[in-house]
Protein backbone atom coordinates (compact mmCIF):
# COMPACT_ATOMS: atom_id res chain seq x y z
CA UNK A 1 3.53 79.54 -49.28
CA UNK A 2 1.18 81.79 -47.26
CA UNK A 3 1.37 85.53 -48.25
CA UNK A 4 3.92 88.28 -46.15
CA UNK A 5 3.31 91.40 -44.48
CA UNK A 6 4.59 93.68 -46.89
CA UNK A 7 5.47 97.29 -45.93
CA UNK A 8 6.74 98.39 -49.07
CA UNK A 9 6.77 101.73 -50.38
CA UNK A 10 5.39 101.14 -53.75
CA UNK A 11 4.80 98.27 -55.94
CA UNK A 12 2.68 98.02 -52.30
CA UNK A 13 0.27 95.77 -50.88
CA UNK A 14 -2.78 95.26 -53.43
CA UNK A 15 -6.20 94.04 -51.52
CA UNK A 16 -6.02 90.32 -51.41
CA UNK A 17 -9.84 90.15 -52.54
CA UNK A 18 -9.01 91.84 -55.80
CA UNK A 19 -6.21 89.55 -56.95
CA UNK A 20 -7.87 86.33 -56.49
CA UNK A 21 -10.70 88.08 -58.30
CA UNK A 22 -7.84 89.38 -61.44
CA UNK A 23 -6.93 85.36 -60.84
CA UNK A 24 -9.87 84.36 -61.58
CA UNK A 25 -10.48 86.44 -64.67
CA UNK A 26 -6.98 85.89 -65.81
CA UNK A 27 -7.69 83.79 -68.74
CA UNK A 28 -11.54 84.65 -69.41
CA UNK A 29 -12.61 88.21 -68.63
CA UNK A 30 -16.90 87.59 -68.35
CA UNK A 31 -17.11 85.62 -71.21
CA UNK A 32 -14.68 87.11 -73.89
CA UNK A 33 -12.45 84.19 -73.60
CA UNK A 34 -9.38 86.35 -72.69
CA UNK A 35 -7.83 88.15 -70.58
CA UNK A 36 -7.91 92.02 -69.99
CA UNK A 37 -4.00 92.00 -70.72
CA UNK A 38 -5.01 90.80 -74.40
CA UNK A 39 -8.14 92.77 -75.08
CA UNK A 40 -8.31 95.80 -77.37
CA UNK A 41 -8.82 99.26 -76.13
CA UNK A 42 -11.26 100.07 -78.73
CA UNK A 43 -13.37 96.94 -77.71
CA UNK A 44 -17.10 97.36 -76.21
CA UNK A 45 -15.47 95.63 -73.13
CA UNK A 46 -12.98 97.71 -72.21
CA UNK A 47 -14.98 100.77 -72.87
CA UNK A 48 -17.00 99.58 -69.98
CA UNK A 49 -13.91 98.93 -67.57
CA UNK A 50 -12.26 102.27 -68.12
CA UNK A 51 -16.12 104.14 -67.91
CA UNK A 52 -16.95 101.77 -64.92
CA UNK A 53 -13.65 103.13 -63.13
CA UNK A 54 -13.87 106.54 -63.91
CA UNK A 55 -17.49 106.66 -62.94
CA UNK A 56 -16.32 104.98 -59.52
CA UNK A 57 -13.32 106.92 -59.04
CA UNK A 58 -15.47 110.11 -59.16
CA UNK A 59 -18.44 108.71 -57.13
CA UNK A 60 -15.57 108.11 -53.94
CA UNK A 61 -13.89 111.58 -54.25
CA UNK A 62 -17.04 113.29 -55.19
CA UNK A 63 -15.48 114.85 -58.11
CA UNK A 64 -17.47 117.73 -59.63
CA UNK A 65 -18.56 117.71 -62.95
CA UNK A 66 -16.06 120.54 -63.82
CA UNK A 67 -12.90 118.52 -63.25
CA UNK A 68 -12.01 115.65 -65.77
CA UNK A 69 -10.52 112.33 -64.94
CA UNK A 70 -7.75 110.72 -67.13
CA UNK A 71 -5.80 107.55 -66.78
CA UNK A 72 -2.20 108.28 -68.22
CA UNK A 73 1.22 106.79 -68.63
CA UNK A 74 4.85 108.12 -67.20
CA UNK A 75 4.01 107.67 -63.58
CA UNK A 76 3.91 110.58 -61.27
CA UNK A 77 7.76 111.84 -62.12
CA UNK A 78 6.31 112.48 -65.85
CA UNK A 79 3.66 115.24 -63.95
CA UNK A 80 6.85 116.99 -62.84
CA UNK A 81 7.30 118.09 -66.52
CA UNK A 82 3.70 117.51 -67.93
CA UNK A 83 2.27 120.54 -65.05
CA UNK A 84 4.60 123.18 -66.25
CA UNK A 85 4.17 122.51 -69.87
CA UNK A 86 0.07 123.20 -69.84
CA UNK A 87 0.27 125.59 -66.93
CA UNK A 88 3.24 127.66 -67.28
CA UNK A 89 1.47 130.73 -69.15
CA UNK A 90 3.43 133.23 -67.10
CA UNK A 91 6.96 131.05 -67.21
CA UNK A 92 6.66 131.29 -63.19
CA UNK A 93 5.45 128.81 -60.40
CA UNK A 94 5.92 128.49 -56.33
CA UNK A 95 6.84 125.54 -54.49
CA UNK A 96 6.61 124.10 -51.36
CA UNK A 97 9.43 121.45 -51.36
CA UNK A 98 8.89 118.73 -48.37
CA UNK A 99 11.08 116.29 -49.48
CA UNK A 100 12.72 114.43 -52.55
CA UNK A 101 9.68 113.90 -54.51
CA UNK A 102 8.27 117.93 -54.36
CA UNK A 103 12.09 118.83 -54.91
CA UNK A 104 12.14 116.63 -57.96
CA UNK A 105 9.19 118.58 -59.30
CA UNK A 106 10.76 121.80 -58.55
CA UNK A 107 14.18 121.29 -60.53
CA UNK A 108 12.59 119.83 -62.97
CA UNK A 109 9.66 122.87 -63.55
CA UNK A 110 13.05 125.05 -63.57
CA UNK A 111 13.40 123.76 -67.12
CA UNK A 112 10.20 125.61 -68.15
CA UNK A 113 10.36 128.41 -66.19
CA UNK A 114 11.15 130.42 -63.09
CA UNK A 115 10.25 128.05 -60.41
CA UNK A 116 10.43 129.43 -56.61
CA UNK A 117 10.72 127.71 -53.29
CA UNK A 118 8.32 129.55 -51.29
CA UNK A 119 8.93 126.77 -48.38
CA UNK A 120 10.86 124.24 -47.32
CA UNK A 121 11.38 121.86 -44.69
CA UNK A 122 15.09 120.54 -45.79
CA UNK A 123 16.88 122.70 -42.87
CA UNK A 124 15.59 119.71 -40.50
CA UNK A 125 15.67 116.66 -42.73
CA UNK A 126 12.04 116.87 -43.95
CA UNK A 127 11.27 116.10 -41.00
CA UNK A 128 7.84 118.56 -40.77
CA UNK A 129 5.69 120.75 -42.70
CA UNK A 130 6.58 124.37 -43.23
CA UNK A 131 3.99 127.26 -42.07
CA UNK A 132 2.45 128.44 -44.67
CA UNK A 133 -0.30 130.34 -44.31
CA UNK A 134 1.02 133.73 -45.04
CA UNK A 135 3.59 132.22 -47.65
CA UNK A 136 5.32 135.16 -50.39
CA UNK A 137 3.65 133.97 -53.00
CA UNK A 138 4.79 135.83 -56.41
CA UNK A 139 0.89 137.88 -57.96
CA UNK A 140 1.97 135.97 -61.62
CA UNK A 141 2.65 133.14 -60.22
CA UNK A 142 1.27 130.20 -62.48
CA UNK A 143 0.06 127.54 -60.00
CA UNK A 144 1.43 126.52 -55.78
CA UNK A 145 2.96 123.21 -55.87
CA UNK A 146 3.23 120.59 -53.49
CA UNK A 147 3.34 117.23 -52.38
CA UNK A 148 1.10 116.03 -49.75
CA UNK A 149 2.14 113.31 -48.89
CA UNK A 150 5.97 112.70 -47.97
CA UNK A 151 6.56 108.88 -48.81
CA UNK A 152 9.85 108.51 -47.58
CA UNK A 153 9.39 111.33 -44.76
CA UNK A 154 6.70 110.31 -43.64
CA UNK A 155 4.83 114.09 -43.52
CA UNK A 156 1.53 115.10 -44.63
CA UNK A 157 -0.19 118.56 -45.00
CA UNK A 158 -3.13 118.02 -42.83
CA UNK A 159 -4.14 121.69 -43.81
CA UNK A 160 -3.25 122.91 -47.27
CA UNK A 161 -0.79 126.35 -47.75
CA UNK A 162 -2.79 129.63 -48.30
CA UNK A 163 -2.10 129.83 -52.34
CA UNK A 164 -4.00 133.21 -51.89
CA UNK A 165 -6.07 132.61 -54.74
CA UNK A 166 -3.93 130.88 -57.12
CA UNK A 167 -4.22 127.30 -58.72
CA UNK A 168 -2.95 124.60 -56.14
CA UNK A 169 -0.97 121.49 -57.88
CA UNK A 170 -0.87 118.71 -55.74
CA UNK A 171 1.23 115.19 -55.98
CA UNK A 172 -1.17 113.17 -53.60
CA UNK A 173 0.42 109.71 -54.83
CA UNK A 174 0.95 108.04 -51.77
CA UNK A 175 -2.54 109.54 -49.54
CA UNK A 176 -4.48 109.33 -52.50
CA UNK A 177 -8.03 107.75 -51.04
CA UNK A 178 -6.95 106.77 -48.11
CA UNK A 179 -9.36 109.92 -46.75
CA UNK A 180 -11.82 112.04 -47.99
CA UNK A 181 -10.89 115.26 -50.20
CA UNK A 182 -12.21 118.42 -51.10
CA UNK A 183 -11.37 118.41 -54.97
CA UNK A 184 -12.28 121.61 -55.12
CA UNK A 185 -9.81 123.20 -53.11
CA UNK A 186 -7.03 121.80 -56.25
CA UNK A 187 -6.70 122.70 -59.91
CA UNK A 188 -4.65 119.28 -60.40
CA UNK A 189 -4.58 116.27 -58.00
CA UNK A 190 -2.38 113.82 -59.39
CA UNK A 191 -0.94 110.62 -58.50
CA UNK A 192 1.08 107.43 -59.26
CA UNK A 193 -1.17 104.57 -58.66
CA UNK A 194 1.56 102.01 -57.10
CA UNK A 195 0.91 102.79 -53.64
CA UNK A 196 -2.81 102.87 -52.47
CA UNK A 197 -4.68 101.75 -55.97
CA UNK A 198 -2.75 99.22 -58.21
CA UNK A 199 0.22 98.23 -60.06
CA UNK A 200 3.04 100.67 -61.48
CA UNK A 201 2.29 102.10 -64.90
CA UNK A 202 -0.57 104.28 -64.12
CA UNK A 203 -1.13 107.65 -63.07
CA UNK A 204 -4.39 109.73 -62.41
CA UNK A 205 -4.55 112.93 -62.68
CA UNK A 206 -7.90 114.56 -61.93
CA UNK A 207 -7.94 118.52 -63.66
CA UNK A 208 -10.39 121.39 -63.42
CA UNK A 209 -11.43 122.05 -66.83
CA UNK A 210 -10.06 125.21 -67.59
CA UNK A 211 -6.61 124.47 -67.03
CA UNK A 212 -6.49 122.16 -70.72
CA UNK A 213 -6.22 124.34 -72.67
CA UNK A 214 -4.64 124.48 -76.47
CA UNK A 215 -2.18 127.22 -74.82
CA UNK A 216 0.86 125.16 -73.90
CA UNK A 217 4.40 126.11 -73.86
CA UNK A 218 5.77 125.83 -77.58
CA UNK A 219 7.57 122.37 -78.28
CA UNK A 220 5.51 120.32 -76.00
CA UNK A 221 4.64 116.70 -76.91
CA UNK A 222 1.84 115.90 -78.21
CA UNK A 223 1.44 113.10 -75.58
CA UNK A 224 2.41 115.57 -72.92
CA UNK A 225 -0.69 117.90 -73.63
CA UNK A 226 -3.51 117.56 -71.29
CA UNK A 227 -5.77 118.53 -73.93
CA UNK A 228 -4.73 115.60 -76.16
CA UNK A 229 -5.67 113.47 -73.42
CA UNK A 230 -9.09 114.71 -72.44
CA UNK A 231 -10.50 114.94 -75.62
CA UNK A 232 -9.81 111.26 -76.18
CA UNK A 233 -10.80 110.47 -72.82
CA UNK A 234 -7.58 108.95 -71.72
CA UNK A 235 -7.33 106.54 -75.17
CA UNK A 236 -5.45 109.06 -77.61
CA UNK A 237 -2.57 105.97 -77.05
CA UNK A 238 -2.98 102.22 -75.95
CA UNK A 239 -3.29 103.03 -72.12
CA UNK A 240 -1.94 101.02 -69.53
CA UNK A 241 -5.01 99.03 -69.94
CA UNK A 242 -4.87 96.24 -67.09
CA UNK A 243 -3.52 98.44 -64.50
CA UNK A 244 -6.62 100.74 -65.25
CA UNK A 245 -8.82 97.31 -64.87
CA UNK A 246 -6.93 96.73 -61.53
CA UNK A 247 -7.45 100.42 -60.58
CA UNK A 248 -11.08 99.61 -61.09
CA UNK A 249 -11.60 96.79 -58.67
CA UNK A 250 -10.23 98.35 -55.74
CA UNK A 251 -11.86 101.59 -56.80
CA UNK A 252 -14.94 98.54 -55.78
CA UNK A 253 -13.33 97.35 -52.89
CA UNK A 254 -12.85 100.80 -51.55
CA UNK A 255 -16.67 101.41 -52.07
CA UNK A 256 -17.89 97.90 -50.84
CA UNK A 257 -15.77 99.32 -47.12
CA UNK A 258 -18.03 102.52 -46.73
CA UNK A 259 -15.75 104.83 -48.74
CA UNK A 260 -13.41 107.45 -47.97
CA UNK A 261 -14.97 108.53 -44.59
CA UNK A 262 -14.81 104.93 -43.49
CA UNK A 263 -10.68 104.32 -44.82
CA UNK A 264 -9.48 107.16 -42.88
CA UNK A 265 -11.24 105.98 -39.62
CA UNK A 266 -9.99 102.83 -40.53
CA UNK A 267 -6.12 104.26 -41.15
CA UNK A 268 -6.09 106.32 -38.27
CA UNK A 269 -6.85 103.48 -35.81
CA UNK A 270 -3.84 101.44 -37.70
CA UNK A 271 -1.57 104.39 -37.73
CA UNK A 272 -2.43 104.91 -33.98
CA UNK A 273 -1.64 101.27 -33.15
CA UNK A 274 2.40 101.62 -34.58
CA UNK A 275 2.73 105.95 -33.54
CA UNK A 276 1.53 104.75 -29.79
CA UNK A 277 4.22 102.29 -29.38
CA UNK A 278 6.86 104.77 -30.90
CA UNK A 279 5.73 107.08 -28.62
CA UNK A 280 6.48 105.09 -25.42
CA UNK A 281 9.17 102.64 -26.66
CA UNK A 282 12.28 102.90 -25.44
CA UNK A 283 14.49 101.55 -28.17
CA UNK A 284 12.39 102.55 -31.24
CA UNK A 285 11.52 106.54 -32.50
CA UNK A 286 9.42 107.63 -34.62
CA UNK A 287 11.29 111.22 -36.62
CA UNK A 288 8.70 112.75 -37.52
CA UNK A 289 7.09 115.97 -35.62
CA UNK A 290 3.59 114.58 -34.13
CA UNK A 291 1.49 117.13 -35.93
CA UNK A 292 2.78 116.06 -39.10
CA UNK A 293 3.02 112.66 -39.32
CA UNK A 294 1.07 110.59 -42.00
CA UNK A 295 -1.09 108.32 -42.06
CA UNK A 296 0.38 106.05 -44.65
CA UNK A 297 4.23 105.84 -44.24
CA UNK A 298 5.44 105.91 -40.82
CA UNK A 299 9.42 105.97 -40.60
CA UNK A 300 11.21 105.15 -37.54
CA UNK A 301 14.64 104.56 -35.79
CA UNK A 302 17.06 102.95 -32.82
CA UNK A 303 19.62 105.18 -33.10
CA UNK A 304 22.43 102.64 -33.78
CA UNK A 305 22.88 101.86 -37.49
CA UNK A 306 23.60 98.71 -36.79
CA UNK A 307 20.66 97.93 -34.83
CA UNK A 308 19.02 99.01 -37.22
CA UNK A 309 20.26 96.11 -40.05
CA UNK A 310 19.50 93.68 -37.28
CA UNK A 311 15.96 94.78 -37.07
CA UNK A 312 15.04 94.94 -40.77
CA UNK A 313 17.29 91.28 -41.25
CA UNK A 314 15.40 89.87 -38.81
CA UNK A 315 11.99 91.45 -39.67
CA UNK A 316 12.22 89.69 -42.97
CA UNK A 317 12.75 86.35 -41.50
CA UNK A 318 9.92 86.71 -39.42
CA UNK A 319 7.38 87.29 -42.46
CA UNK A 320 8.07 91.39 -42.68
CA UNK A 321 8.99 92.63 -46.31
CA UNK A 322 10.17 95.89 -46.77
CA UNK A 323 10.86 97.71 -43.81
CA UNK A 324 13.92 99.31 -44.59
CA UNK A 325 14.08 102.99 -44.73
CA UNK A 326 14.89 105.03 -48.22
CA UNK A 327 18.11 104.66 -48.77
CA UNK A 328 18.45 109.08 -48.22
CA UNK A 329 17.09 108.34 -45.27
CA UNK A 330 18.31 105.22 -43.19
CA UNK A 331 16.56 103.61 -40.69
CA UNK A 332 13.13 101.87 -40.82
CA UNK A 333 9.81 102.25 -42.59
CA UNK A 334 6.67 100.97 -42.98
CA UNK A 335 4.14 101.97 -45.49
CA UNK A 336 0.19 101.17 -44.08
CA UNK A 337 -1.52 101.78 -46.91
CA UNK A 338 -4.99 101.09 -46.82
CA UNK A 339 -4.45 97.41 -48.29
CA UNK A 340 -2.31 96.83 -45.67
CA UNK A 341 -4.80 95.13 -43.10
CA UNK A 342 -4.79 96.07 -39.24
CA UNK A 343 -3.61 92.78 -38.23
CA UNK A 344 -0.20 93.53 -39.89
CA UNK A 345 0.22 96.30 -37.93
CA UNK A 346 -0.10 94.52 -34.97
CA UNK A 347 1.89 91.98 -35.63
CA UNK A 348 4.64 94.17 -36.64
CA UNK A 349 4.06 95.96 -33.14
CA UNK A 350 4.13 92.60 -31.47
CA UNK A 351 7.39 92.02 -33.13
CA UNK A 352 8.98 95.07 -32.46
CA UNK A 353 8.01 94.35 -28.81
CA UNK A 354 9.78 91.04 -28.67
CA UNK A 355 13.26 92.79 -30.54
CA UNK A 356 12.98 95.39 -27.58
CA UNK A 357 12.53 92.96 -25.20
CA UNK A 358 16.22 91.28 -26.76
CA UNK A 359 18.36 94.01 -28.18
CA UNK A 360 17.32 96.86 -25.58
């Protein structure tokens, strides 16, 4: 059976070159005569995957010395609790809620503290990103919180909020190097792996050094200290060992394409193919304002509900996985992540062309 186009969300589309490689070294990692699924974390071996990745990882976001890497469990929804726990000092935090994901992270920080929505786009169905360059941001406020990129929204921040001069906390799991950032600009980056780097069970967060700090809130885990996890450099537990060995190849793959620079020319000219045929279809929409759209998830409608069904039903038959919207949402999506190669997009396009053509 040849492989599908598949749009999903997250489990995404992984970059075919690094799964017949993983194939390959299924059942004898270089010699070891085993897999990386039954190696130990303590082994010489694995020391070199998880170093090798980090060391990549920084090398394609330029990451500054000052900032530490770590490779941790509980997927980006364990962040939600993890941020306010080590940052929390003065039990208050703004945030900028864009959709389910940032709103998740905001009733969930409420548990720790006083959490305030300085912004939010929910009057217009998340459609957009809020203004906020002159946003009311409390002076003791802890940390600014968003999330950058709106997977089942569709929106991205192409300009961060003014935090005016506080810590910014950002949930970049679904644009994480699909373009180049200035780490520097964030106290935390964080991000579930699942969409643009590997398989589920990993997340990255990337932390300027003095936010760990022993100062947590009192009654935090142990595993939910940042500190914990630092000073053991990400193998204080077993980690989620070959998902960080996955992470690692396409960290390689990503480097073997020219980068970060090169991925976002590369998604823009994809995203451009599908957004230009929204743009002058007449049966299809895109609902996202223009200025806000991302790069990665693109989510789209007919108007009729039912046409709708027909579309995704008939998607899948023709080789299209996972176009369905969020169920919150309705309608269509399709997530271009940067595994998801240019020809899928045009096909899709083509597709869409022909169920025009039909149902119009």
């Amino acid at each position: 059976m040849s492989r599908i186009y598949n749009f999903s969300a997250g489990p995404a589309v992984l970059p075919e070159e690094v799964l017949k490689e993983a194939a390959e070294e299924m059942l004898d990692y270089r010699g070891t005569g085993m897999s990386v699924m039954e190696m130990s974390h303590r082994s010489k071996a694995y020391d070199t995957i998880i170093k090798e990745a980090e060391a990549d990882l920084r090398e394609l976001m330029n990451i500054p010395d000052n900032y530490r890497v770590l490779f941790l469990q509980g997927g980006a929804s364990q962040q939600f609790a993890m941020i306010p726990m080590n940052l929390m000092k003065n039990k208050k935090a703004a945030y900028i809620v864009t959709g389910q994901w940032a709103k998740k992270a905001y009733q969930e920080a409420k548990l720790y503290g006083e959490a305030i929505e300085v912004a939010s786009s929910a009057d217009q169905t998340f459609s957009y990103i809020p203004d906020c360059s002159d946003l009311d941001i409390p002076e003791d406020a802890d940390y600014v919180y968003i999330c950058e990129n709106n997977t089942i929204y569709g929106t991205k921040f192409w300009s961060l909020p003014n935090t005016k001069g506080h810590t910014l906390v950002a949930d970049l799991s679904s644009c994480i190097l699909s373009e180049p950032v200035d780490v520097t600009k964030y106290g935390i980056i964080y991000g579930g792996v699942q969409k643009n780097i590997g398989p589920a069970g990993v997340v990255i967060v990337i932390i300027r050094e003095d936010l760990i700090t022993e100062d947590v809130l009192p009654g935090t885990p142990t595993m939910l200290r940042y500190k914990i996890h630092a000073d053991a450099e990400s193998l204080y537990n077993t980690p989620p060992a070959y998902g960080i060995y996955i992470c690692g190849k396409v960290f390689k793959w990503l480097k073997n394409r020219g980068g970060l620079a090169a991925m976002k020319e590369y998604n823009e000219k994809k995203a451009g193919i599908l957004y230009d045929f929204l743009d002058e279809s007449r049966l299809f929409k895109g609902t996202v304002r223009k200025e806000d759209r991302s790069l990665m998830n693109v989510p789209f409608i007919t108007g009729n509900q039912e046409l709708d069904a027909k579309f995704v039903k008939e998607a899948k038959e023709a080789g299209f996985e996972n176009l369905k919207g969020h169920r919150s949402v309705g309608g269509m999506r399709a997530s271009i992540y940067n595994a998801m190669p240019i020809e899928g997009v045009e096909k899709l396009v083509e597709f869409m062309k022909k169920f025009e053509a039909e149902n119009a």
